[in-house]
Amino acid sequence: MAMIYASLIAPFADFEFMRRALVGTCALALGAGPVGVFLMLRRMSLMGDAMSHAILPGAAAGFLIAGLSLSAMTAGGLIAGFAVALLAGLVARTTELKEDASLAAFFLISLALGVTLVSLRGGNIDLMHFLFGSVLALDDATLLLIAAVASLTLLALALIWRPLVLECVDPNFLRSVSRAGGPAHVAFLALVVMNLVGAFYALGTLLAVGLMMLPAAVARFWTRDITAMMVVAVVTGLLSSLIGLLLSFDAGLPAGPAVILVAGVLYLASVLFGRVGGLARRLAPRRHLEA
Amino acid sequence: MSRVQIVLACLACLASLTAPAAAQDPQAKTVVTVVASFSILADLVRNVGGERIAVSALVGPDGDAHVYEPTPADSKRIAAATLVVVNGLGYEGWIDRLVAASGSKAPVVVASAGVTPRAGEGGHGHAAEDPHAWQSAANAKRYVANIRDALIRIDPPGRDLYAANAAAYLARLDALDAEIRQSLATIPAERRRVITGHDAFGYFGDAYGIAFLSPQGVSTEAEPSARDLARLITQIRAEKISAVFLENVIDPRLVRQIARETGVRIGGTLVSDALTGPGGLAPTYVALMRHNAHTLRAALSD
């Protein structure tokens, strides 16, 4: 009992920065998990990646104008993320270029522009923090922002749940019975950008999608039911946060990458042993027939 | 991995665009073109070389030379230089590759040669040397002597000028050293333990009797882990720490988190691994040392 306390509870009981990091990453997991599942089911995983990079120049522009100001960087990030989401869709719809290629183009432009802007004002330390975040140094304002994003995400998903699920399952049917698809799609993109901006502060632009896409991919291997997938994704995110932070505490690994690595390990385990379409499942029945 | 490479490529392109062209004096007075690895060294070289030399720094004001990514423009500048001055002690891990790749024939002078190196307490057990030797005025005198000798070797006709400049500047450094000692002398013994963002002040601490602790080790390269941060906070709680300080090359949020969590006061900003811009806290080496001493004194003596 004492050992369990010492290894699982004490780090959080003794150190405020651990509590803050845990609250921050758990709030992220709550919001980003479900959003990630929808992104994955709609084959928009790459979109999440592109948008997380798009946030960098926006946040950097805010940084350039106002320094390390949460409101300026958040506003910039939201605007830039949303702009790239819409522009990439527009280019794909109105030109010959396929959406994945146009996303790749925008993701490169954003990253280059973002790095340029950050370097104009700051040194390379600032740049490292923009790219990898600072999960061990979350202040009150940042935590409030992340928690607000998570709450808003869950509320909004409850509201637009039906059109979103329908669009994953049968977009043609949705179009024939309702005109909610368009607005729901835009609202959903806004949720993606918001969650990525929240994750940007904790994990940085390069890892922000980690708590969004990895838990979603894990969920895909355990159930076919969308609601259950959301639950699995959220639980995966929460577990990754907890174990990742404890690993960072015990083994001295950098905190943000540790959280994402744990999610990555859970993903690999799911690929191998997942109940739905995991490798072991696919191979096992044949062996049973032979025996 | 490819994303990291993309980032690096972006950095390289960017820096080649923005890097200032090698400073070239149109007046024909300039005899030697010196490239220094970072801003503090460039300031020392400028003080010794005076008008006979043109000096530029690869890593400019407020830049962090621990993790610098050299650019094609840097390579060009080194190829055109007649003398390259580096800190040594493992500070600029990237410089050897850069000099080799540039094809430069310029001699490379290690400014810290002859300084007694301090063992750095690298957070992960390996004891590398602490490169921040310029943080004591006595060591800076060693730097200046090395720079003077190198300039005389490469440009013998300028010997008198270099020797005179160096003598004058060494006298200033002596005065600076005495001034810092006097300024910090009144701080009571039990208040001489402070926290900084990374381990940059070991030499300063040894020379002037202040103990510096930090979450990041001697290089800014390593991301602090939760374990390192927890150790430091435990240590702050157990021992009597007077103040925590921000640094000009370090993200302030981590230090603020430590201050918030332990209730220790933030004493101000210390200038560690780079000069600030012309209008900043410390545009020259002497101003840097003076600023740090003032900041420490103000935070620790009340």
PDB file of C-alpha atoms in Angstrom, chain A:
ATOM      1  CA  MET A   1       0.000   0.000   0.000  1.00  0.00           C
ATOM      2  CA  ALA A   2       2.727   2.394   1.017  1.00  0.00           C
ATOM      3  CA  MET A   3       4.597   1.500  -2.138  1.00  0.00           C
ATOM      4  CA  ILE A   4       1.608   2.227  -4.330  1.00  0.00           C
ATOM      5  CA  TYR A   5       1.182   5.545  -2.577  1.00  0.00           C
ATOM      6  CA  ALA A   6       4.850   6.436  -2.996  1.00  0.00           C
ATOM      7  CA  SER A   7       4.978   5.590  -6.683  1.00  0.00           C
ATOM      8  CA  LEU A   8       1.547   6.720  -7.872  1.00  0.00           C
ATOM      9  CA  ILE A   9       0.206   9.360  -5.512  1.00  0.00           C
ATOM     10  CA  ALA A  10       3.169  10.995  -3.803  1.00  0.00           C
ATOM     11  CA  PRO A  11       4.592  12.711  -6.915  1.00  0.00           C
ATOM     12  CA  PHE A  12       1.284  14.508  -7.362  1.00  0.00           C
ATOM     13  CA  ALA A  13       0.672  15.121  -3.665  1.00  0.00           C
ATOM     14  CA  ASP A  14       4.122  16.604  -3.138  1.00  0.00           C
ATOM     15  CA  PHE A  15       4.583  18.714  -6.229  1.00  0.00           C
ATOM     16  CA  GLU A  16       2.247  21.313  -7.576  1.00  0.00           C
ATOM     17  CA  PHE A  17       3.847  21.271 -11.031  1.00  0.00           C
ATOM     18  CA  MET A  18       2.975  17.568 -11.311  1.00  0.00           C
ATOM     19  CA  ARG A  19      -0.655  18.276 -10.367  1.00  0.00           C
ATOM     20  CA  ARG A  20      -0.790  21.087 -12.896  1.00  0.00           C
ATOM     21  CA  ALA A  21       0.728  18.935 -15.623  1.00  0.00           C
ATOM     22  CA  LEU A  22      -1.712  16.111 -14.826  1.00  0.00           C
ATOM     23  CA  VAL A  23      -4.764  18.386 -14.809  1.00  0.00           C
ATOM     24  CA  GLY A  24      -3.625  19.985 -18.049  1.00  0.00           C
ATOM     25  CA  THR A  25      -2.953  16.764 -19.959  1.00  0.00           C
ATOM     26  CA  CYS A  26      -6.112  15.074 -18.605  1.00  0.00           C
ATOM     27  CA  ALA A  27      -8.254  18.023 -19.688  1.00  0.00           C
ATOM     28  CA  LEU A  28      -6.607  17.786 -23.093  1.00  0.00           C
ATOM     29  CA  ALA A  29      -7.331  14.046 -23.241  1.00  0.00           C
ATOM     30  CA  LEU A  30     -11.008  14.639 -22.408  1.00  0.00           C
ATOM     31  CA  GLY A  31     -11.529  17.077 -25.264  1.00  0.00           C
ATOM     32  CA  ALA A  32      -9.044  15.831 -27.838  1.00  0.00           C
ATOM     33  CA  GLY A  33      -9.947  12.111 -27.605  1.00  0.00           C
ATOM     34  CA  PRO A  34     -13.484  12.384 -29.002  1.00  0.00           C
ATOM     35  CA  VAL A  35     -12.429  14.988 -31.566  1.00  0.00           C
ATOM     36  CA  GLY A  36      -9.664  12.628 -32.678  1.00  0.00           C
ATOM     37  CA  VAL A  37     -12.120   9.761 -33.122  1.00  0.00           C
ATOM     38  CA  PHE A  38     -14.275  11.870 -35.439  1.00  0.00           C
ATOM     39  CA  LEU A  39     -11.190  13.023 -37.371  1.00  0.00           C
ATOM     40  CA  MET A  40     -10.103   9.418 -37.815  1.00  0.00           C
ATOM     41  CA  LEU A  41     -13.531   8.113 -38.842  1.00  0.00           C
ATOM     42  CA  ARG A  42     -13.812  10.874 -41.413  1.00  0.00           C
ATOM     43  CA  ARG A  43     -10.333  10.094 -42.745  1.00  0.00           C
ATOM     44  CA  MET A  44      -9.112  13.515 -41.718  1.00  0.00           C
ATOM     45  CA  SER A  45      -6.176  12.453 -39.521  1.00  0.00           C
ATOM     46  CA  LEU A  46      -3.739  14.313 -41.751  1.00  0.00           C
ATOM     47  CA  MET A  47      -5.952  17.377 -41.465  1.00  0.00           C
ATOM     48  CA  GLY A  48      -5.334  17.432 -37.710  1.00  0.00           C
ATOM     49  CA  ASP A  49      -1.607  17.352 -38.321  1.00  0.00           C
ATOM     50  CA  ALA A  50      -1.757  20.156 -40.866  1.00  0.00           C
ATOM     51  CA  MET A  51      -3.864  22.306 -38.580  1.00  0.00           C
ATOM     52  CA  SER A  52      -1.570  21.835 -35.608  1.00  0.00           C
ATOM     53  CA  HIS A  53       1.256  23.187 -37.718  1.00  0.00           C
ATOM     54  CA  ALA A  54      -0.930  25.992 -38.957  1.00  0.00           C
ATOM     55  CA  ILE A  55      -1.314  27.212 -35.390  1.00  0.00           C
ATOM     56  CA  LEU A  56       2.416  27.946 -35.157  1.00  0.00           C
ATOM     57  CA  PRO A  57       2.547  31.041 -37.405  1.00  0.00           C
ATOM     58  CA  GLY A  58      -0.596  32.423 -35.767  1.00  0.00           C
ATOM     59  CA  ALA A  59       0.703  31.962 -32.245  1.00  0.00           C
ATOM     60  CA  ALA A  60       4.080  33.296 -33.393  1.00  0.00           C
ATOM     61  CA  ALA A  61       2.432  36.421 -34.808  1.00  0.00           C
ATOM     62  CA  GLY A  62       0.767  36.956 -31.431  1.00  0.00           C
ATOM     63  CA  PHE A  63       4.132  36.374 -29.753  1.00  0.00           C
ATOM     64  CA  LEU A  64       5.754  38.897 -32.094  1.00  0.00           C
ATOM     65  CA  ILE A  65       3.211  41.565 -31.205  1.00  0.00           C
ATOM     66  CA  ALA A  66       2.704  40.961 -27.498  1.00  0.00           C
ATOM     67  CA  GLY A  67       5.459  38.643 -26.242  1.00  0.00           C
ATOM     68  CA  LEU A  68       4.512  35.570 -24.206  1.00  0.00           C
ATOM     69  CA  SER A  69       0.886  36.721 -23.916  1.00  0.00           C
ATOM     70  CA  LEU A  70      -1.645  33.927 -23.686  1.00  0.00           C
ATOM     71  CA  SER A  71      -4.539  35.866 -25.216  1.00  0.00           C
ATOM     72  CA  ALA A  72      -2.550  37.203 -28.178  1.00  0.00           C
ATOM     73  CA  MET A  73      -1.002  33.813 -28.968  1.00  0.00           C
ATOM     74  CA  THR A  74      -4.336  32.030 -28.579  1.00  0.00           C
ATOM     75  CA  ALA A  75      -6.167  34.482 -30.839  1.00  0.00           C
ATOM     76  CA  GLY A  76      -3.419  34.211 -33.447  1.00  0.00           C
ATOM     77  CA  GLY A  77      -3.399  30.420 -33.267  1.00  0.00           C
ATOM     78  CA  LEU A  78      -7.177  30.125 -33.608  1.00  0.00           C
ATOM     79  CA  ILE A  79      -7.296  32.448 -36.615  1.00  0.00           C
ATOM     80  CA  ALA A  80      -4.388  30.804 -38.415  1.00  0.00           C
ATOM     81  CA  GLY A  81      -5.568  27.248 -37.719  1.00  0.00           C
ATOM     82  CA  PHE A  82      -9.050  27.967 -38.943  1.00  0.00           C
ATOM     83  CA  ALA A  83      -7.795  29.831 -41.998  1.00  0.00           C
ATOM     84  CA  VAL A  84      -5.632  26.909 -43.090  1.00  0.00           C
ATOM     85  CA  ALA A  85      -8.457  24.411 -42.552  1.00  0.00           C
ATOM     86  CA  LEU A  86     -10.744  26.450 -44.798  1.00  0.00           C
ATOM     87  CA  LEU A  87      -8.076  27.322 -47.376  1.00  0.00           C
ATOM     88  CA  ALA A  88      -6.903  23.716 -47.755  1.00  0.00           C
ATOM     89  CA  GLY A  89     -10.508  22.617 -48.318  1.00  0.00           C
ATOM     90  CA  LEU A  90     -11.005  25.413 -50.831  1.00  0.00           C
ATOM     91  CA  VAL A  91      -7.869  24.591 -52.815  1.00  0.00           C
ATOM     92  CA  ALA A  92      -8.833  20.917 -52.900  1.00  0.00           C
ATOM     93  CA  ARG A  93     -12.357  21.676 -54.074  1.00  0.00           C
ATOM     94  CA  THR A  94     -11.568  24.332 -56.672  1.00  0.00           C
ATOM     95  CA  THR A  95      -8.322  23.073 -58.224  1.00  0.00           C
ATOM     96  CA  GLU A  96      -6.845  19.852 -59.541  1.00  0.00           C
ATOM     97  CA  LEU A  97      -4.821  19.270 -56.386  1.00  0.00           C
ATOM     98  CA  LYS A  98      -6.050  16.493 -54.079  1.00  0.00           C
ATOM     99  CA  GLU A  99      -6.757  17.375 -50.471  1.00  0.00           C
ATOM    100  CA  ASP A 100      -3.813  15.473 -48.969  1.00  0.00           C
ATOM    101  CA  ALA A 101      -1.368  17.297 -51.233  1.00  0.00           C
ATOM    102  CA  SER A 102      -2.912  20.675 -50.490  1.00  0.00           C
ATOM    103  CA  LEU A 103      -2.763  19.907 -46.748  1.00  0.00           C
ATOM    104  CA  ALA A 104       0.899  18.958 -47.065  1.00  0.00           C
ATOM    105  CA  ALA A 105       1.563  22.234 -48.888  1.00  0.00           C
ATOM    106  CA  PHE A 106      -0.152  24.303 -46.222  1.00  0.00           C
ATOM    107  CA  PHE A 107       1.528  22.398 -43.422  1.00  0.00           C
ATOM    108  CA  LEU A 108       4.963  23.158 -44.864  1.00  0.00           C
ATOM    109  CA  ILE A 109       4.175  26.802 -45.494  1.00  0.00           C
ATOM    110  CA  SER A 110       2.820  27.217 -41.960  1.00  0.00           C
ATOM    111  CA  LEU A 111       5.782  25.564 -40.312  1.00  0.00           C
ATOM    112  CA  ALA A 112       8.285  27.626 -42.303  1.00  0.00           C
ATOM    113  CA  LEU A 113       6.370  30.839 -41.663  1.00  0.00           C
ATOM    114  CA  GLY A 114       5.969  30.012 -37.985  1.00  0.00           C
ATOM    115  CA  VAL A 115       9.657  29.255 -37.444  1.00  0.00           C
ATOM    116  CA  THR A 116      10.530  32.467 -39.309  1.00  0.00           C
ATOM    117  CA  LEU A 117       8.215  34.576 -37.166  1.00  0.00           C
ATOM    118  CA  VAL A 118       9.367  33.085 -33.851  1.00  0.00           C
ATOM    119  CA  SER A 119      13.003  33.577 -34.787  1.00  0.00           C
ATOM    120  CA  LEU A 120      12.402  37.216 -35.735  1.00  0.00           C
ATOM    121  CA  ARG A 121      11.752  38.062 -32.119  1.00  0.00           C
ATOM    122  CA  GLY A 122      13.047  35.295 -29.935  1.00  0.00           C
ATOM    123  CA  GLY A 123      16.096  33.121 -29.809  1.00  0.00           C
ATOM    124  CA  ASN A 124      16.108  29.402 -30.453  1.00  0.00           C
ATOM    125  CA  ILE A 125      14.909  28.608 -26.906  1.00  0.00           C
ATOM    126  CA  ASP A 126      11.609  30.250 -27.659  1.00  0.00           C
ATOM    127  CA  LEU A 127      11.483  28.202 -30.817  1.00  0.00           C
ATOM    128  CA  MET A 128      12.066  24.933 -28.929  1.00  0.00           C
ATOM    129  CA  HIS A 129       9.230  25.786 -26.576  1.00  0.00           C
ATOM    130  CA  PHE A 130       6.931  26.570 -29.459  1.00  0.00           C
ATOM    131  CA  LEU A 131       7.799  23.277 -31.117  1.00  0.00           C
ATOM    132  CA  PHE A 132       7.708  21.065 -28.024  1.00  0.00           C
ATOM    133  CA  GLY A 133       5.653  22.958 -25.455  1.00  0.00           C
ATOM    134  CA  SER A 134       6.255  23.217 -21.740  1.00  0.00           C
ATOM    135  CA  VAL A 135       3.939  20.849 -19.924  1.00  0.00           C
ATOM    136  CA  LEU A 136       5.851  21.254 -16.645  1.00  0.00           C
ATOM    137  CA  ALA A 137       5.309  25.002 -16.577  1.00  0.00           C
ATOM    138  CA  LEU A 138       1.548  25.424 -17.026  1.00  0.00           C
ATOM    139  CA  ASP A 139       0.332  28.554 -15.240  1.00  0.00           C
ATOM    140  CA  ASP A 140      -3.212  29.339 -14.079  1.00  0.00           C
ATOM    141  CA  ALA A 141      -4.269  31.139 -17.236  1.00  0.00           C
ATOM    142  CA  THR A 142      -3.075  28.316 -19.493  1.00  0.00           C
ATOM    143  CA  LEU A 143      -4.783  25.673 -17.352  1.00  0.00           C
ATOM    144  CA  LEU A 144      -8.039  27.636 -17.424  1.00  0.00           C
ATOM    145  CA  LEU A 145      -7.781  27.903 -21.183  1.00  0.00           C
ATOM    146  CA  ILE A 146      -7.225  24.161 -21.600  1.00  0.00           C
ATOM    147  CA  ALA A 147     -10.068  23.305 -19.214  1.00  0.00           C
ATOM    148  CA  ALA A 148     -12.411  25.736 -20.964  1.00  0.00           C
ATOM    149  CA  VAL A 149     -11.550  24.191 -24.325  1.00  0.00           C
ATOM    150  CA  ALA A 150     -12.290  20.693 -22.989  1.00  0.00           C
ATOM    151  CA  SER A 151     -15.651  21.736 -21.495  1.00  0.00           C
ATOM    152  CA  LEU A 152     -16.690  23.595 -24.599  1.00  0.00           C
ATOM    153  CA  THR A 153     -15.663  20.660 -26.784  1.00  0.00           C
ATOM    154  CA  LEU A 154     -17.745  18.153 -24.847  1.00  0.00           C
ATOM    155  CA  LEU A 155     -20.788  20.462 -24.835  1.00  0.00           C
ATOM    156  CA  ALA A 156     -20.475  21.231 -28.537  1.00  0.00           C
ATOM    157  CA  LEU A 157     -20.006  17.563 -29.445  1.00  0.00           C
ATOM    158  CA  ALA A 158     -23.204  16.739 -27.530  1.00  0.00           C
ATOM    159  CA  LEU A 159     -25.022  19.346 -29.613  1.00  0.00           C
ATOM    160  CA  ILE A 160     -23.751  18.328 -33.057  1.00  0.00           C
ATOM    161  CA  TRP A 161     -23.394  14.613 -32.266  1.00  0.00           C
ATOM    162  CA  ARG A 162     -26.110  13.404 -34.656  1.00  0.00           C
ATOM    163  CA  PRO A 163     -24.980  15.142 -37.844  1.00  0.00           C
ATOM    164  CA  LEU A 164     -21.356  14.290 -37.084  1.00  0.00           C
ATOM    165  CA  VAL A 165     -22.040  10.600 -36.591  1.00  0.00           C
ATOM    166  CA  LEU A 166     -24.287  10.478 -39.635  1.00  0.00           C
ATOM    167  CA  GLU A 167     -21.645  12.151 -41.760  1.00  0.00           C
ATOM    168  CA  CYS A 168     -19.132   9.495 -40.694  1.00  0.00           C
ATOM    169  CA  VAL A 169     -21.522   6.667 -41.459  1.00  0.00           C
ATOM    170  CA  ASP A 170     -23.564   7.856 -44.420  1.00  0.00           C
ATOM    171  CA  PRO A 171     -22.889  11.373 -45.688  1.00  0.00           C
ATOM    172  CA  ASN A 172     -25.311  11.005 -48.614  1.00  0.00           C
ATOM    173  CA  PHE A 173     -28.168  10.139 -46.307  1.00  0.00           C
ATOM    174  CA  LEU A 174     -27.338  13.129 -44.102  1.00  0.00           C
ATOM    175  CA  ARG A 175     -27.392  15.432 -47.130  1.00  0.00           C
ATOM    176  CA  SER A 176     -30.790  14.075 -48.205  1.00  0.00           C
ATOM    177  CA  VAL A 177     -32.523  14.560 -44.847  1.00  0.00           C
ATOM    178  CA  SER A 178     -30.914  17.607 -43.310  1.00  0.00           C
ATOM    179  CA  ARG A 179     -28.902  20.724 -43.986  1.00  0.00           C
ATOM    180  CA  ALA A 180     -27.096  20.507 -40.648  1.00  0.00           C
ATOM    181  CA  GLY A 181     -24.064  18.853 -42.279  1.00  0.00           C
ATOM    182  CA  GLY A 182     -22.366  22.065 -43.432  1.00  0.00           C
ATOM    183  CA  PRO A 183     -22.645  24.052 -40.186  1.00  0.00           C
ATOM    184  CA  ALA A 184     -21.794  20.953 -38.166  1.00  0.00           C
ATOM    185  CA  HIS A 185     -18.656  20.471 -40.251  1.00  0.00           C
ATOM    186  CA  VAL A 186     -17.541  24.058 -39.695  1.00  0.00           C
ATOM    187  CA  ALA A 187     -18.276  23.812 -35.971  1.00  0.00           C
ATOM    188  CA  PHE A 188     -16.279  20.592 -35.855  1.00  0.00           C
ATOM    189  CA  LEU A 189     -13.278  22.212 -37.557  1.00  0.00           C
ATOM    190  CA  ALA A 190     -13.471  24.992 -34.979  1.00  0.00           C
ATOM    191  CA  LEU A 191     -13.364  22.366 -32.214  1.00  0.00           C
ATOM    192  CA  VAL A 192     -10.291  20.762 -33.780  1.00  0.00           C
ATOM    193  CA  VAL A 193      -8.480  24.096 -33.912  1.00  0.00           C
ATOM    194  CA  MET A 194      -9.445  24.960 -30.322  1.00  0.00           C
ATOM    195  CA  ASN A 195      -8.200  21.652 -28.981  1.00  0.00           C
ATOM    196  CA  LEU A 196      -4.955  21.969 -30.916  1.00  0.00           C
ATOM    197  CA  VAL A 197      -4.361  25.472 -29.567  1.00  0.00           C
ATOM    198  CA  GLY A 198      -4.863  24.125 -26.030  1.00  0.00           C
ATOM    199  CA  ALA A 199      -2.507  21.224 -26.706  1.00  0.00           C
ATOM    200  CA  PHE A 200      -0.019  23.600 -28.319  1.00  0.00           C
ATOM    201  CA  TYR A 201       0.810  25.200 -24.953  1.00  0.00           C
ATOM    202  CA  ALA A 202       1.399  21.902 -23.193  1.00  0.00           C
ATOM    203  CA  LEU A 203       2.945  19.761 -25.931  1.00  0.00           C
ATOM    204  CA  GLY A 204       4.059  22.192 -28.619  1.00  0.00           C
ATOM    205  CA  THR A 205       3.152  22.320 -32.256  1.00  0.00           C
ATOM    206  CA  LEU A 206       4.947  19.083 -33.177  1.00  0.00           C
ATOM    207  CA  LEU A 207       3.298  16.884 -30.536  1.00  0.00           C
ATOM    208  CA  ALA A 208      -0.073  18.645 -30.133  1.00  0.00           C
ATOM    209  CA  VAL A 209      -1.890  16.125 -32.320  1.00  0.00           C
ATOM    210  CA  GLY A 210      -0.451  13.283 -30.238  1.00  0.00           C
ATOM    211  CA  LEU A 211      -3.206  13.237 -27.621  1.00  0.00           C
ATOM    212  CA  MET A 212      -5.762  13.590 -30.411  1.00  0.00           C
ATOM    213  CA  MET A 213      -4.815  10.957 -32.985  1.00  0.00           C
ATOM    214  CA  LEU A 214      -3.015   8.236 -31.004  1.00  0.00           C
ATOM    215  CA  PRO A 215      -5.885   7.590 -28.544  1.00  0.00           C
ATOM    216  CA  ALA A 216      -8.324   7.592 -31.474  1.00  0.00           C
ATOM    217  CA  ALA A 217      -6.213   5.046 -33.327  1.00  0.00           C
ATOM    218  CA  VAL A 218      -6.043   2.907 -30.184  1.00  0.00           C
ATOM    219  CA  ALA A 219      -9.839   3.040 -29.820  1.00  0.00           C
ATOM    220  CA  ARG A 220     -10.305   1.791 -33.386  1.00  0.00           C
ATOM    221  CA  PHE A 221      -8.719  -1.532 -32.405  1.00  0.00           C
ATOM    222  CA  TRP A 222     -11.025  -2.249 -29.481  1.00  0.00           C
ATOM    223  CA  THR A 223     -14.588  -1.521 -30.576  1.00  0.00           C
ATOM    224  CA  ARG A 224     -16.787  -0.758 -33.578  1.00  0.00           C
ATOM    225  CA  ASP A 225     -19.242   1.365 -31.663  1.00  0.00           C
ATOM    226  CA  ILE A 226     -18.613   5.114 -31.974  1.00  0.00           C
ATOM    227  CA  THR A 227     -19.648   5.974 -28.407  1.00  0.00           C
ATOM    228  CA  ALA A 228     -17.471   3.211 -26.998  1.00  0.00           C
ATOM    229  CA  MET A 229     -14.604   4.439 -29.170  1.00  0.00           C
ATOM    230  CA  MET A 230     -14.888   7.878 -27.581  1.00  0.00           C
ATOM    231  CA  VAL A 231     -14.688   6.299 -24.137  1.00  0.00           C
ATOM    232  CA  VAL A 232     -11.668   4.157 -25.067  1.00  0.00           C
ATOM    233  CA  ALA A 233      -9.938   7.184 -26.630  1.00  0.00           C
ATOM    234  CA  VAL A 234     -10.500   9.336 -23.551  1.00  0.00           C
ATOM    235  CA  VAL A 235      -9.341   6.572 -21.186  1.00  0.00           C
ATOM    236  CA  THR A 236      -6.251   6.021 -23.360  1.00  0.00           C
ATOM    237  CA  GLY A 237      -5.482   9.724 -23.227  1.00  0.00           C
ATOM    238  CA  LEU A 238      -5.917   9.841 -19.451  1.00  0.00           C
ATOM    239  CA  LEU A 239      -3.737   6.762 -18.944  1.00  0.00           C
ATOM    240  CA  SER A 240      -1.021   8.116 -21.241  1.00  0.00           C
ATOM    241  CA  SER A 241      -0.974  11.393 -19.314  1.00  0.00           C
ATOM    242  CA  LEU A 242      -0.727   9.685 -15.938  1.00  0.00           C
ATOM    243  CA  ILE A 243       1.863   7.065 -16.923  1.00  0.00           C
ATOM    244  CA  GLY A 244       3.845   9.515 -19.061  1.00  0.00           C
ATOM    245  CA  LEU A 245       4.170  12.037 -16.242  1.00  0.00           C
ATOM    246  CA  LEU A 246       5.104   9.312 -13.745  1.00  0.00           C
ATOM    247  CA  LEU A 247       7.742   8.033 -16.189  1.00  0.00           C
ATOM    248  CA  SER A 248       9.122  11.524 -16.510  1.00  0.00           C
ATOM    249  CA  PHE A 249       9.160  11.748 -12.719  1.00  0.00           C
ATOM    250  CA  ASP A 250      10.786   8.368 -12.082  1.00  0.00           C
ATOM    251  CA  ALA A 251      13.036   7.857 -15.083  1.00  0.00           C
ATOM    252  CA  GLY A 252      13.894  11.476 -15.817  1.00  0.00           C
ATOM    253  CA  LEU A 253      12.432  11.565 -19.342  1.00  0.00           C
ATOM    254  CA  PRO A 254      11.271  14.873 -20.823  1.00  0.00           C
ATOM    255  CA  ALA A 255       7.610  15.140 -19.868  1.00  0.00           C
ATOM    256  CA  GLY A 256       5.757  15.992 -23.084  1.00  0.00           C
ATOM    257  CA  PRO A 257       7.435  13.353 -25.251  1.00  0.00           C
ATOM    258  CA  ALA A 258       6.981  10.785 -22.432  1.00  0.00           C
ATOM    259  CA  VAL A 259       3.198  11.269 -22.485  1.00  0.00           C
ATOM    260  CA  ILE A 260       3.051  10.846 -26.258  1.00  0.00           C
ATOM    261  CA  LEU A 261       5.406   7.856 -26.143  1.00  0.00           C
ATOM    262  CA  VAL A 262       3.130   6.064 -23.691  1.00  0.00           C
ATOM    263  CA  ALA A 263       0.217   6.700 -26.041  1.00  0.00           C
ATOM    264  CA  GLY A 264       2.429   5.334 -28.814  1.00  0.00           C
ATOM    265  CA  VAL A 265       3.152   2.153 -26.856  1.00  0.00           C
ATOM    266  CA  LEU A 266      -0.572   1.689 -26.198  1.00  0.00           C
ATOM    267  CA  TYR A 267      -1.127   2.110 -29.932  1.00  0.00           C
ATOM    268  CA  LEU A 268       1.457  -0.539 -30.848  1.00  0.00           C
ATOM    269  CA  ALA A 269      -0.013  -2.911 -28.270  1.00  0.00           C
ATOM    270  CA  SER A 270      -3.443  -2.336 -29.793  1.00  0.00           C
ATOM    271  CA  VAL A 271      -2.147  -2.998 -33.297  1.00  0.00           C
ATOM    272  CA  LEU A 272      -0.867  -6.356 -32.051  1.00  0.00           C
ATOM    273  CA  PHE A 273      -3.547  -7.435 -29.607  1.00  0.00           C
ATOM    274  CA  GLY A 274      -6.609  -5.295 -30.425  1.00  0.00           C
ATOM    275  CA  ARG A 275      -9.947  -7.097 -30.345  1.00  0.00           C
ATOM    276  CA  VAL A 276     -11.109  -5.499 -33.576  1.00  0.00           C
ATOM    277  CA  GLY A 277      -8.715  -6.191 -36.424  1.00  0.00           C
ATOM    278  CA  GLY A 278      -5.584  -6.553 -34.294  1.00  0.00           C
ATOM    279  CA  LEU A 279      -2.808  -8.709 -35.721  1.00  0.00           C
ATOM    280  CA  ALA A 280      -3.084 -11.455 -33.077  1.00  0.00           C
ATOM    281  CA  ARG A 281      -6.839 -11.751 -33.676  1.00  0.00           C
ATOM    282  CA  ARG A 282      -6.341 -12.064 -37.384  1.00  0.00           C
ATOM    283  CA  LEU A 283      -3.764 -14.817 -37.033  1.00  0.00           C
ATOM    284  CA  ALA A 284      -5.231 -16.684 -34.064  1.00  0.00           C
ATOM    285  CA  PRO A 285      -8.433 -18.194 -35.620  1.00  0.00           C
ATOM    286  CA  ARG A 286      -6.428 -19.881 -38.371  1.00  0.00           C
ATOM    287  CA  ARG A 287      -4.251 -21.566 -35.795  1.00  0.00           C
ATOM    288  CA  HIS A 288      -7.377 -22.806 -34.034  1.00  0.00           C
ATOM    289  CA  LEU A 289      -8.616 -24.418 -37.256  1.00  0.00           C
ATOM    290  CA  GLU A 290      -5.313 -26.200 -37.766  1.00  0.00           C
ATOM    291  CA  ALA A 291      -5.334 -27.580 -34.237  1.00  0.00           C
TER     292      ALA A 291
END
